[in-house]
């Protein structure tokens, strides 16, 4: 990572110099400069996070688990806030939230389970920053194991409750159950039940998998989804069973989903319209009882997400 920082700086200078003769007369978008600039900032922030986490450990080598987690969450919030400000400036990122977040209110007395639509680049980072900074909740996140390649995430998330999938030991359901069972007030377990960003190919594969399992009615409902993947039951049901007192929040967004590839990033950055986020909250008492009823209920919530996304989608939004 240390070696990559001067490389990114050299890349930023090079693309800026090369694109200037074209971008200045045409008042272009300076896309290469924006992307290289964000890459450089990301690497610097990542390295800063690792060094800061090391300093915290050296300063409090015998700190208990709760103190280590609190320090890690505070540091993560600061780092994500920096990246958010840079993204706002470089990529003209604006977020419109409906309904408005309860800014200024105290955090809820019960834990939350947050089910999120997975679509586009950076949606997990944007959600974590919002939860930490704007809602003042402590996110316990279920993430893909590939994200451990980021040194800062690996170090900081290693000090807070989290779950990388696949887990090092046991099954994914066991790891998620353990994470959900430890939720307290001010905690929010964040999970992306689709398992990955939406693509038409993944949509077809999900439907085929349901049919192979003999779930023909569910496959038929999933086939009518145009913009979202059907939620995977195993992890979601494990969360609901392990955290019966938690309230459930569903989060759907539109705007990041157009950035489905490097080519799409080149075409759509900087953003031409705000990223729209919509959420709704369901009390624990209204969550159905039993896996079968909860499975149907979750799919119904995803059908609601699909309808909302269809209303917001532009022509370039991936869909079937």
mmCIF file of C-alpha atoms in Angstrom:
data_model
loop_
_atom_site.group_PDB
_atom_site.id
_atom_site.type_symbol
_atom_site.label_atom_id
_atom_site.label_comp_id
_atom_site.label_asym_id
_atom_site.label_seq_id
_atom_site.Cartn_x
_atom_site.Cartn_y
_atom_site.Cartn_z
ATOM 1 C CA UNK A 1 0.000 0.000 0.000
ATOM 2 C CA UNK A 2 2.863 2.358 0.772
ATOM 3 C CA UNK A 3 4.295 1.631 -2.657
ATOM 4 C CA UNK A 4 0.955 2.239 -4.361
ATOM 5 C CA UNK A 5 0.565 5.780 -3.026
ATOM 6 C CA UNK A 6 3.389 7.343 -5.116
ATOM 7 C CA UNK A 7 2.213 5.281 -8.092
ATOM 8 C CA UNK A 8 -1.293 6.738 -7.704
ATOM 9 C CA UNK A 9 0.166 10.236 -7.336
ATOM 10 C CA UNK A 10 2.180 9.790 -10.530
ATOM 11 C CA UNK A 11 -0.933 8.470 -12.284
ATOM 12 C CA UNK A 12 -2.921 11.514 -11.154
ATOM 13 C CA UNK A 13 -0.301 13.916 -12.524
ATOM 14 C CA UNK A 14 0.021 11.992 -15.781
ATOM 15 C CA UNK A 15 -3.688 11.743 -16.614
ATOM 16 C CA UNK A 16 -4.237 15.381 -15.659
ATOM 17 C CA UNK A 17 -1.475 16.581 -17.967
ATOM 18 C CA UNK A 18 -2.577 14.334 -20.827
ATOM 19 C CA UNK A 19 -6.268 15.192 -20.583
ATOM 20 C CA UNK A 20 -5.819 18.937 -20.057
ATOM 21 C CA UNK A 21 -5.469 19.853 -23.780
ATOM 22 C CA UNK A 22 -8.858 18.256 -24.450
ATOM 23 C CA UNK A 23 -10.726 18.912 -21.199
ATOM 24 C CA UNK A 24 -9.892 22.627 -20.837
ATOM 25 C CA UNK A 25 -11.170 23.811 -24.253
ATOM 26 C CA UNK A 26 -14.236 21.514 -24.140
ATOM 27 C CA UNK A 27 -14.928 22.030 -20.441
ATOM 28 C CA UNK A 28 -14.850 18.281 -20.079
ATOM 29 C CA UNK A 29 -15.688 16.180 -17.047
ATOM 30 C CA UNK A 30 -12.022 15.446 -16.199
ATOM 31 C CA UNK A 31 -12.982 11.825 -15.508
ATOM 32 C CA UNK A 32 -9.419 10.415 -15.457
ATOM 33 C CA UNK A 33 -8.334 13.115 -13.011
ATOM 34 C CA UNK A 34 -11.339 12.568 -10.747
ATOM 35 C CA UNK A 35 -10.866 8.792 -10.641
ATOM 36 C CA UNK A 36 -7.113 8.950 -10.110
ATOM 37 C CA UNK A 37 -7.599 11.610 -7.440
ATOM 38 C CA UNK A 38 -10.100 9.481 -5.546
ATOM 39 C CA UNK A 39 -7.789 6.454 -5.802
ATOM 40 C CA UNK A 40 -4.956 8.468 -4.280
ATOM 41 C CA UNK A 41 -7.145 9.747 -1.437
ATOM 42 C CA UNK A 42 -8.469 6.241 -0.782
ATOM 43 C CA UNK A 43 -4.970 4.822 -0.449
ATOM 44 C CA UNK A 44 -3.870 7.633 1.856
ATOM 45 C CA UNK A 45 -6.980 7.213 4.032
ATOM 46 C CA UNK A 46 -6.437 3.458 4.116
ATOM 47 C CA UNK A 47 -2.834 3.834 5.238
ATOM 48 C CA UNK A 48 -3.841 6.465 7.804
ATOM 49 C CA UNK A 49 -6.410 4.065 9.215
ATOM 50 C CA UNK A 50 -3.873 1.280 9.626
ATOM 51 C CA UNK A 51 -1.367 3.598 11.320
ATOM 52 C CA UNK A 52 -4.042 5.105 13.580
ATOM 53 C CA UNK A 53 -5.298 1.647 14.575
ATOM 54 C CA UNK A 54 -1.723 0.643 15.408
ATOM 55 C CA UNK A 55 -1.279 3.772 17.512
ATOM 56 C CA UNK A 56 -4.475 3.026 19.432
ATOM 57 C CA UNK A 57 -3.285 -0.490 20.144
ATOM 58 C CA UNK A 58 0.103 0.717 21.375
ATOM 59 C CA UNK A 59 -1.538 3.391 23.528
ATOM 60 C CA UNK A 60 -4.058 0.963 25.086
ATOM 61 C CA UNK A 61 -2.525 -2.507 24.648
ATOM 62 C CA UNK A 62 -4.663 -4.008 27.420
ATOM 63 C CA UNK A 63 -7.956 -2.315 26.580
ATOM 64 C CA UNK A 64 -11.020 -4.504 26.970
ATOM 65 C CA UNK A 65 -13.135 -5.607 24.040
ATOM 66 C CA UNK A 66 -15.770 -2.865 24.395
ATOM 67 C CA UNK A 67 -13.158 -0.103 24.466
ATOM 68 C CA UNK A 68 -11.345 -1.492 21.425
ATOM 69 C CA UNK A 69 -14.644 -1.680 19.551
ATOM 70 C CA UNK A 70 -15.620 1.881 20.500
ATOM 71 C CA UNK A 71 -12.253 3.238 19.352
ATOM 72 C CA UNK A 72 -12.437 1.284 16.098
ATOM 73 C CA UNK A 73 -15.980 2.496 15.358
ATOM 74 C CA UNK A 74 -14.966 6.115 16.047
ATOM 75 C CA UNK A 75 -11.937 5.834 13.762
ATOM 76 C CA UNK A 76 -13.957 4.113 11.044
ATOM 77 C CA UNK A 77 -16.558 6.891 11.194
ATOM 78 C CA UNK A 78 -13.887 9.563 10.701
ATOM 79 C CA UNK A 79 -12.261 7.754 7.791
ATOM 80 C CA UNK A 80 -15.558 7.105 6.011
ATOM 81 C CA UNK A 81 -16.563 10.742 6.530
ATOM 82 C CA UNK A 82 -13.389 11.849 4.722
ATOM 83 C CA UNK A 83 -14.083 9.519 1.805
ATOM 84 C CA UNK A 84 -17.688 10.710 1.651
ATOM 85 C CA UNK A 85 -16.605 14.371 1.471
ATOM 86 C CA UNK A 86 -14.089 13.592 -1.264
ATOM 87 C CA UNK A 87 -16.697 11.609 -3.234
ATOM 88 C CA UNK A 88 -19.169 14.472 -2.829
ATOM 89 C CA UNK A 89 -16.605 16.893 -4.270
ATOM 90 C CA UNK A 90 -15.046 14.778 -7.026
ATOM 91 C CA UNK A 91 -18.073 12.814 -8.210
ATOM 92 C CA UNK A 92 -20.835 15.303 -7.262
ATOM 93 C CA UNK A 93 -22.353 12.676 -5.015
ATOM 94 C CA UNK A 94 -25.624 13.826 -3.480
ATOM 95 C CA UNK A 95 -27.923 11.622 -1.441
ATOM 96 C CA UNK A 96 -31.666 12.132 -1.123
ATOM 97 C CA UNK A 97 -33.143 10.126 1.752
ATOM 98 C CA UNK A 98 -36.848 9.324 2.141
ATOM 99 C CA UNK A 99 -38.168 9.540 4.717
ATOM 100 C CA UNK A 100 -35.680 11.929 6.288
ATOM 101 C CA UNK A 101 -33.421 10.408 8.913
ATOM 102 C CA UNK A 102 -34.318 11.181 12.553
ATOM 103 C CA UNK A 103 -31.332 13.515 12.974
ATOM 104 C CA UNK A 104 -30.909 14.694 16.551
ATOM 105 C CA UNK A 105 -33.011 11.954 18.070
ATOM 106 C CA UNK A 106 -31.404 9.491 20.404
ATOM 107 C CA UNK A 107 -30.599 6.044 19.025
ATOM 108 C CA UNK A 108 -33.330 3.422 19.439
ATOM 109 C CA UNK A 109 -33.523 1.391 22.635
ATOM 110 C CA UNK A 110 -33.711 -1.850 20.653
ATOM 111 C CA UNK A 111 -31.219 -3.216 18.126
ATOM 112 C CA UNK A 112 -31.930 -3.038 14.426
ATOM 113 C CA UNK A 113 -31.553 -5.556 11.636
ATOM 114 C CA UNK A 114 -30.914 -3.710 8.372
ATOM 115 C CA UNK A 115 -31.628 -5.554 5.119
ATOM 116 C CA UNK A 116 -30.129 -3.687 2.150
ATOM 117 C CA UNK A 117 -30.449 -3.906 -1.605
ATOM 118 C CA UNK A 118 -26.997 -4.578 -3.088
ATOM 119 C CA UNK A 119 -26.398 -2.645 -6.302
ATOM 120 C CA UNK A 120 -23.547 -0.511 -7.578
ATOM 121 C CA UNK A 121 -20.100 0.458 -6.362
ATOM 122 C CA UNK A 122 -19.651 1.703 -2.817
ATOM 123 C CA UNK A 123 -23.185 1.160 -1.489
ATOM 124 C CA UNK A 124 -21.931 -0.686 1.604
ATOM 125 C CA UNK A 125 -19.454 2.112 2.460
ATOM 126 C CA UNK A 126 -22.139 4.773 1.993
ATOM 127 C CA UNK A 127 -24.545 2.900 4.272
ATOM 128 C CA UNK A 128 -21.943 2.346 6.999
ATOM 129 C CA UNK A 129 -21.008 6.038 6.921
ATOM 130 C CA UNK A 130 -24.671 7.021 7.242
ATOM 131 C CA UNK A 131 -25.301 4.666 10.148
ATOM 132 C CA UNK A 132 -22.183 5.739 12.044
ATOM 133 C CA UNK A 133 -22.374 9.484 11.461
ATOM 134 C CA UNK A 134 -25.995 10.396 10.829
ATOM 135 C CA UNK A 135 -27.923 7.810 12.865
ATOM 136 C CA UNK A 136 -25.241 7.160 15.508
ATOM 137 C CA UNK A 137 -25.626 3.401 15.359
ATOM 138 C CA UNK A 138 -22.865 0.804 15.564
ATOM 139 C CA UNK A 139 -23.006 -1.401 12.457
ATOM 140 C CA UNK A 140 -22.276 -5.106 12.825
ATOM 141 C CA UNK A 141 -21.773 -5.978 9.194
ATOM 142 C CA UNK A 142 -21.911 -9.149 7.122
ATOM 143 C CA UNK A 143 -19.370 -8.740 4.301
ATOM 144 C CA UNK A 144 -17.738 -10.734 1.560
ATOM 145 C CA UNK A 145 -14.392 -12.188 2.572
ATOM 146 C CA UNK A 146 -12.687 -10.579 -0.425
ATOM 147 C CA UNK A 147 -12.908 -7.222 1.381
ATOM 148 C CA UNK A 148 -10.293 -8.468 3.824
ATOM 149 C CA UNK A 149 -7.801 -7.610 1.087
ATOM 150 C CA UNK A 150 -8.266 -3.999 2.197
ATOM 151 C CA UNK A 151 -5.784 -3.675 5.088
ATOM 152 C CA UNK A 152 -7.682 -0.929 6.898
ATOM 153 C CA UNK A 153 -11.001 -2.769 6.786
ATOM 154 C CA UNK A 154 -9.324 -5.971 7.910
ATOM 155 C CA UNK A 155 -7.715 -4.278 10.906
ATOM 156 C CA UNK A 156 -10.648 -2.128 12.014
ATOM 157 C CA UNK A 157 -13.419 -4.662 11.459
ATOM 158 C CA UNK A 158 -11.314 -7.198 13.309
ATOM 159 C CA UNK A 159 -11.894 -5.087 16.442
ATOM 160 C CA UNK A 160 -15.684 -4.783 16.106
ATOM 161 C CA UNK A 161 -18.418 -7.393 15.733
ATOM 162 C CA UNK A 162 -18.472 -8.484 12.097
ATOM 163 C CA UNK A 163 -18.790 -11.491 9.833
ATOM 164 C CA UNK A 164 -16.782 -12.167 6.706
ATOM 165 C CA UNK A 165 -18.270 -14.765 4.363
ATOM 166 C CA UNK A 166 -17.315 -17.488 3.937
ATOM 167 C CA UNK A 167 -16.152 -17.727 7.563
ATOM 168 C CA UNK A 168 -12.820 -19.223 8.530
ATOM 169 C CA UNK A 169 -14.569 -21.876 10.631
ATOM 170 C CA UNK A 170 -18.063 -23.362 10.600
ATOM 171 C CA UNK A 171 -20.946 -22.436 8.338
ATOM 172 C CA UNK A 172 -22.102 -19.010 7.216
ATOM 173 C CA UNK A 173 -25.400 -19.485 9.077
ATOM 174 C CA UNK A 174 -23.567 -20.228 12.330
ATOM 175 C CA UNK A 175 -21.352 -17.139 11.952
ATOM 176 C CA UNK A 176 -24.332 -14.895 11.188
ATOM 177 C CA UNK A 177 -26.317 -16.362 14.083
ATOM 178 C CA UNK A 178 -23.489 -15.632 16.503
ATOM 179 C CA UNK A 179 -23.219 -12.058 15.226
ATOM 180 C CA UNK A 180 -26.972 -11.438 15.518
ATOM 181 C CA UNK A 181 -27.229 -12.973 18.970
ATOM 182 C CA UNK A 182 -24.807 -10.381 20.361
ATOM 183 C CA UNK A 183 -26.829 -7.331 19.295
ATOM 184 C CA UNK A 184 -27.536 -4.658 21.897
ATOM 185 C CA UNK A 185 -29.331 -1.293 21.778
ATOM 186 C CA UNK A 186 -27.515 1.165 19.460
ATOM 187 C CA UNK A 187 -26.360 -1.837 17.394
ATOM 188 C CA UNK A 188 -27.466 -2.475 13.821
ATOM 189 C CA UNK A 189 -26.731 -5.711 12.011
ATOM 190 C CA UNK A 190 -26.284 -4.928 8.309
ATOM 191 C CA UNK A 191 -26.781 -7.704 5.770
ATOM 192 C CA UNK A 192 -27.179 -7.795 1.979
ATOM 193 C CA UNK A 193 -29.466 -10.808 1.379
ATOM 194 C CA UNK A 194 -29.011 -10.805 -2.401
ATOM 195 C CA UNK A 195 -25.382 -11.852 -1.944
ATOM 196 C CA UNK A 196 -24.072 -9.603 -4.711
ATOM 197 C CA UNK A 197 -24.870 -6.740 -7.053
ATOM 198 C CA UNK A 198 -27.774 -7.247 -9.425
ATOM 199 C CA UNK A 199 -27.004 -8.474 -12.928
ATOM 200 C CA UNK A 200 -29.381 -10.201 -15.378
ATOM 201 C CA UNK A 201 -27.126 -13.269 -15.332
ATOM 202 C CA UNK A 202 -27.262 -13.552 -11.539
ATOM 203 C CA UNK A 203 -31.022 -13.106 -11.740
ATOM 204 C CA UNK A 204 -31.321 -16.057 -14.133
ATOM 205 C CA UNK A 205 -29.042 -18.188 -11.965
ATOM 206 C CA UNK A 206 -31.048 -17.398 -8.821
ATOM 207 C CA UNK A 207 -34.290 -18.450 -10.503
ATOM 208 C CA UNK A 208 -32.711 -21.644 -11.836
ATOM 209 C CA UNK A 209 -31.414 -22.468 -8.344
ATOM 210 C CA UNK A 210 -34.906 -22.083 -6.858
ATOM 211 C CA UNK A 211 -36.350 -24.383 -9.498
ATOM 212 C CA UNK A 212 -33.682 -27.023 -8.825
ATOM 213 C CA UNK A 213 -34.712 -26.925 -5.172
ATOM 214 C CA UNK A 214 -38.334 -27.491 -6.146
ATOM 215 C CA UNK A 215 -39.419 -23.991 -5.029
ATOM 216 C CA UNK A 216 -41.454 -23.349 -8.170
ATOM 217 C CA UNK A 217 -43.855 -20.803 -6.659
ATOM 218 C CA UNK A 218 -40.996 -18.775 -5.237
ATOM 219 C CA UNK A 219 -39.129 -19.042 -8.555
ATOM 220 C CA UNK A 220 -42.172 -17.680 -10.387
ATOM 221 C CA UNK A 221 -42.344 -14.696 -8.043
ATOM 222 C CA UNK A 222 -38.594 -14.130 -8.375
ATOM 223 C CA UNK A 223 -38.895 -14.211 -12.172
ATOM 224 C CA UNK A 224 -41.193 -11.179 -11.991
ATOM 225 C CA UNK A 225 -38.506 -9.132 -10.224
ATOM 226 C CA UNK A 226 -36.904 -6.802 -12.767
ATOM 227 C CA UNK A 227 -34.278 -4.845 -10.825
ATOM 228 C CA UNK A 228 -33.423 -6.890 -7.716
ATOM 229 C CA UNK A 229 -32.336 -10.437 -6.971
ATOM 230 C CA UNK A 230 -34.508 -12.637 -4.750
ATOM 231 C CA UNK A 231 -33.205 -12.578 -1.156
ATOM 232 C CA UNK A 232 -31.338 -15.639 0.026
ATOM 233 C CA UNK A 233 -33.125 -17.232 2.942
ATOM 234 C CA UNK A 234 -30.387 -18.915 4.972
ATOM 235 C CA UNK A 235 -28.564 -15.901 6.377
ATOM 236 C CA UNK A 236 -31.652 -13.686 6.614
ATOM 237 C CA UNK A 237 -33.681 -16.250 8.533
ATOM 238 C CA UNK A 238 -30.720 -16.938 10.833
ATOM 239 C CA UNK A 239 -30.582 -13.224 11.702
ATOM 240 C CA UNK A 240 -34.302 -12.992 12.461
ATOM 241 C CA UNK A 241 -34.224 -16.126 14.607
ATOM 242 C CA UNK A 242 -31.182 -15.014 16.610
ATOM 243 C CA UNK A 243 -32.426 -11.436 17.203
ATOM 244 C CA UNK A 244 -36.170 -11.776 17.920
ATOM 245 C CA UNK A 245 -36.429 -8.401 19.709
ATOM 246 C CA UNK A 246 -34.746 -6.407 16.941
ATOM 247 C CA UNK A 247 -36.717 -4.057 14.745
ATOM 248 C CA UNK A 248 -36.212 -4.550 11.009
ATOM 249 C CA UNK A 249 -35.236 -1.828 8.539
ATOM 250 C CA UNK A 250 -35.264 -2.294 4.768
ATOM 251 C CA UNK A 251 -33.086 -0.031 2.610
ATOM 252 C CA UNK A 252 -33.345 0.343 -1.168
ATOM 253 C CA UNK A 253 -31.418 2.805 -3.316
ATOM 254 C CA UNK A 254 -31.167 3.955 -6.904
ATOM 255 C CA UNK A 255 -28.394 5.816 -8.700
ATOM 256 C CA UNK A 256 -25.381 3.738 -7.779
ATOM 257 C CA UNK A 257 -26.793 0.769 -9.688
ATOM 258 C CA UNK A 258 -25.911 2.298 -13.061
ATOM 259 C CA UNK A 259 -22.223 1.893 -12.170
ATOM 260 C CA UNK A 260 -22.081 -1.828 -12.827
ATOM 261 C CA UNK A 261 -18.675 -1.905 -14.549
ATOM 262 C CA UNK A 262 -15.552 0.141 -15.228
ATOM 263 C CA UNK A 263 -17.071 1.253 -18.547
ATOM 264 C CA UNK A 264 -20.226 2.377 -16.759
ATOM 265 C CA UNK A 265 -18.149 4.322 -14.227
ATOM 266 C CA UNK A 266 -16.502 6.159 -17.098
ATOM 267 C CA UNK A 267 -19.885 6.947 -18.657
ATOM 268 C CA UNK A 268 -21.781 8.029 -15.532
ATOM 269 C CA UNK A 269 -19.217 9.722 -13.286
ATOM 270 C CA UNK A 270 -19.537 12.398 -12.117
ATOM 271 C CA UNK A 271 -23.175 11.772 -11.166
ATOM 272 C CA UNK A 272 -25.847 13.594 -13.117
ATOM 273 C CA UNK A 273 -28.560 13.111 -10.519
ATOM 274 C CA UNK A 274 -28.732 12.402 -6.786
ATOM 275 C CA UNK A 275 -28.490 8.909 -5.359
ATOM 276 C CA UNK A 276 -31.954 8.249 -3.954
ATOM 277 C CA UNK A 277 -32.343 6.116 -0.837
ATOM 278 C CA UNK A 278 -35.644 4.899 0.590
ATOM 279 C CA UNK A 279 -36.143 3.000 3.846
ATOM 280 C CA UNK A 280 -38.924 1.685 6.013
ATOM 281 C CA UNK A 281 -38.983 0.247 9.510
ATOM 282 C CA UNK A 282 -40.998 -2.683 10.870
ATOM 283 C CA UNK A 283 -41.419 -3.329 14.621
ATOM 284 C CA UNK A 284 -40.324 -6.707 15.926
ATOM 285 C CA UNK A 285 -43.921 -7.568 16.840
ATOM 286 C CA UNK A 286 -44.938 -7.340 13.173
ATOM 287 C CA UNK A 287 -42.287 -9.761 11.915
ATOM 288 C CA UNK A 288 -43.977 -13.095 11.050
ATOM 289 C CA UNK A 289 -43.273 -16.174 13.138
ATOM 290 C CA UNK A 290 -41.703 -19.260 11.581
ATOM 291 C CA UNK A 291 -39.231 -19.700 8.746
ATOM 292 C CA UNK A 292 -41.854 -20.365 6.062
ATOM 293 C CA UNK A 293 -43.840 -17.224 6.873
ATOM 294 C CA UNK A 294 -40.682 -15.135 7.182
ATOM 295 C CA UNK A 295 -39.397 -16.381 3.834
ATOM 296 C CA UNK A 296 -42.603 -15.267 2.119
ATOM 297 C CA UNK A 297 -42.521 -11.974 3.990
ATOM 298 C CA UNK A 298 -38.910 -11.233 2.974
ATOM 299 C CA UNK A 299 -39.672 -11.908 -0.671
ATOM 300 C CA UNK A 300 -42.641 -9.569 -0.372
ATOM 301 C CA UNK A 301 -40.363 -6.824 0.934
ATOM 302 C CA UNK A 302 -38.051 -7.376 -2.029
ATOM 303 C CA UNK A 303 -41.024 -7.078 -4.377
ATOM 304 C CA UNK A 304 -41.658 -3.698 -2.755
ATOM 305 C CA UNK A 305 -38.006 -2.777 -3.391
ATOM 306 C CA UNK A 306 -38.363 -3.815 -7.018
ATOM 307 C CA UNK A 307 -41.415 -1.598 -7.535
ATOM 308 C CA UNK A 308 -39.658 1.388 -5.957
ATOM 309 C CA UNK A 309 -36.515 0.839 -8.050
ATOM 310 C CA UNK A 310 -38.588 0.599 -11.231
ATOM 311 C CA UNK A 311 -40.054 4.031 -10.478
ATOM 312 C CA UNK A 312 -36.574 5.547 -10.053
ATOM 313 C CA UNK A 313 -34.681 3.711 -12.774
ATOM 314 C CA UNK A 314 -33.137 5.402 -15.772
ATOM 315 C CA UNK A 315 -32.580 3.699 -19.128
ATOM 316 C CA UNK A 316 -29.066 2.538 -18.184
ATOM 317 C CA UNK A 317 -30.119 0.778 -14.967
ATOM 318 C CA UNK A 318 -29.375 -2.969 -15.222
ATOM 319 C CA UNK A 319 -32.604 -4.957 -15.341
ATOM 320 C CA UNK A 320 -34.264 -7.967 -16.924
#
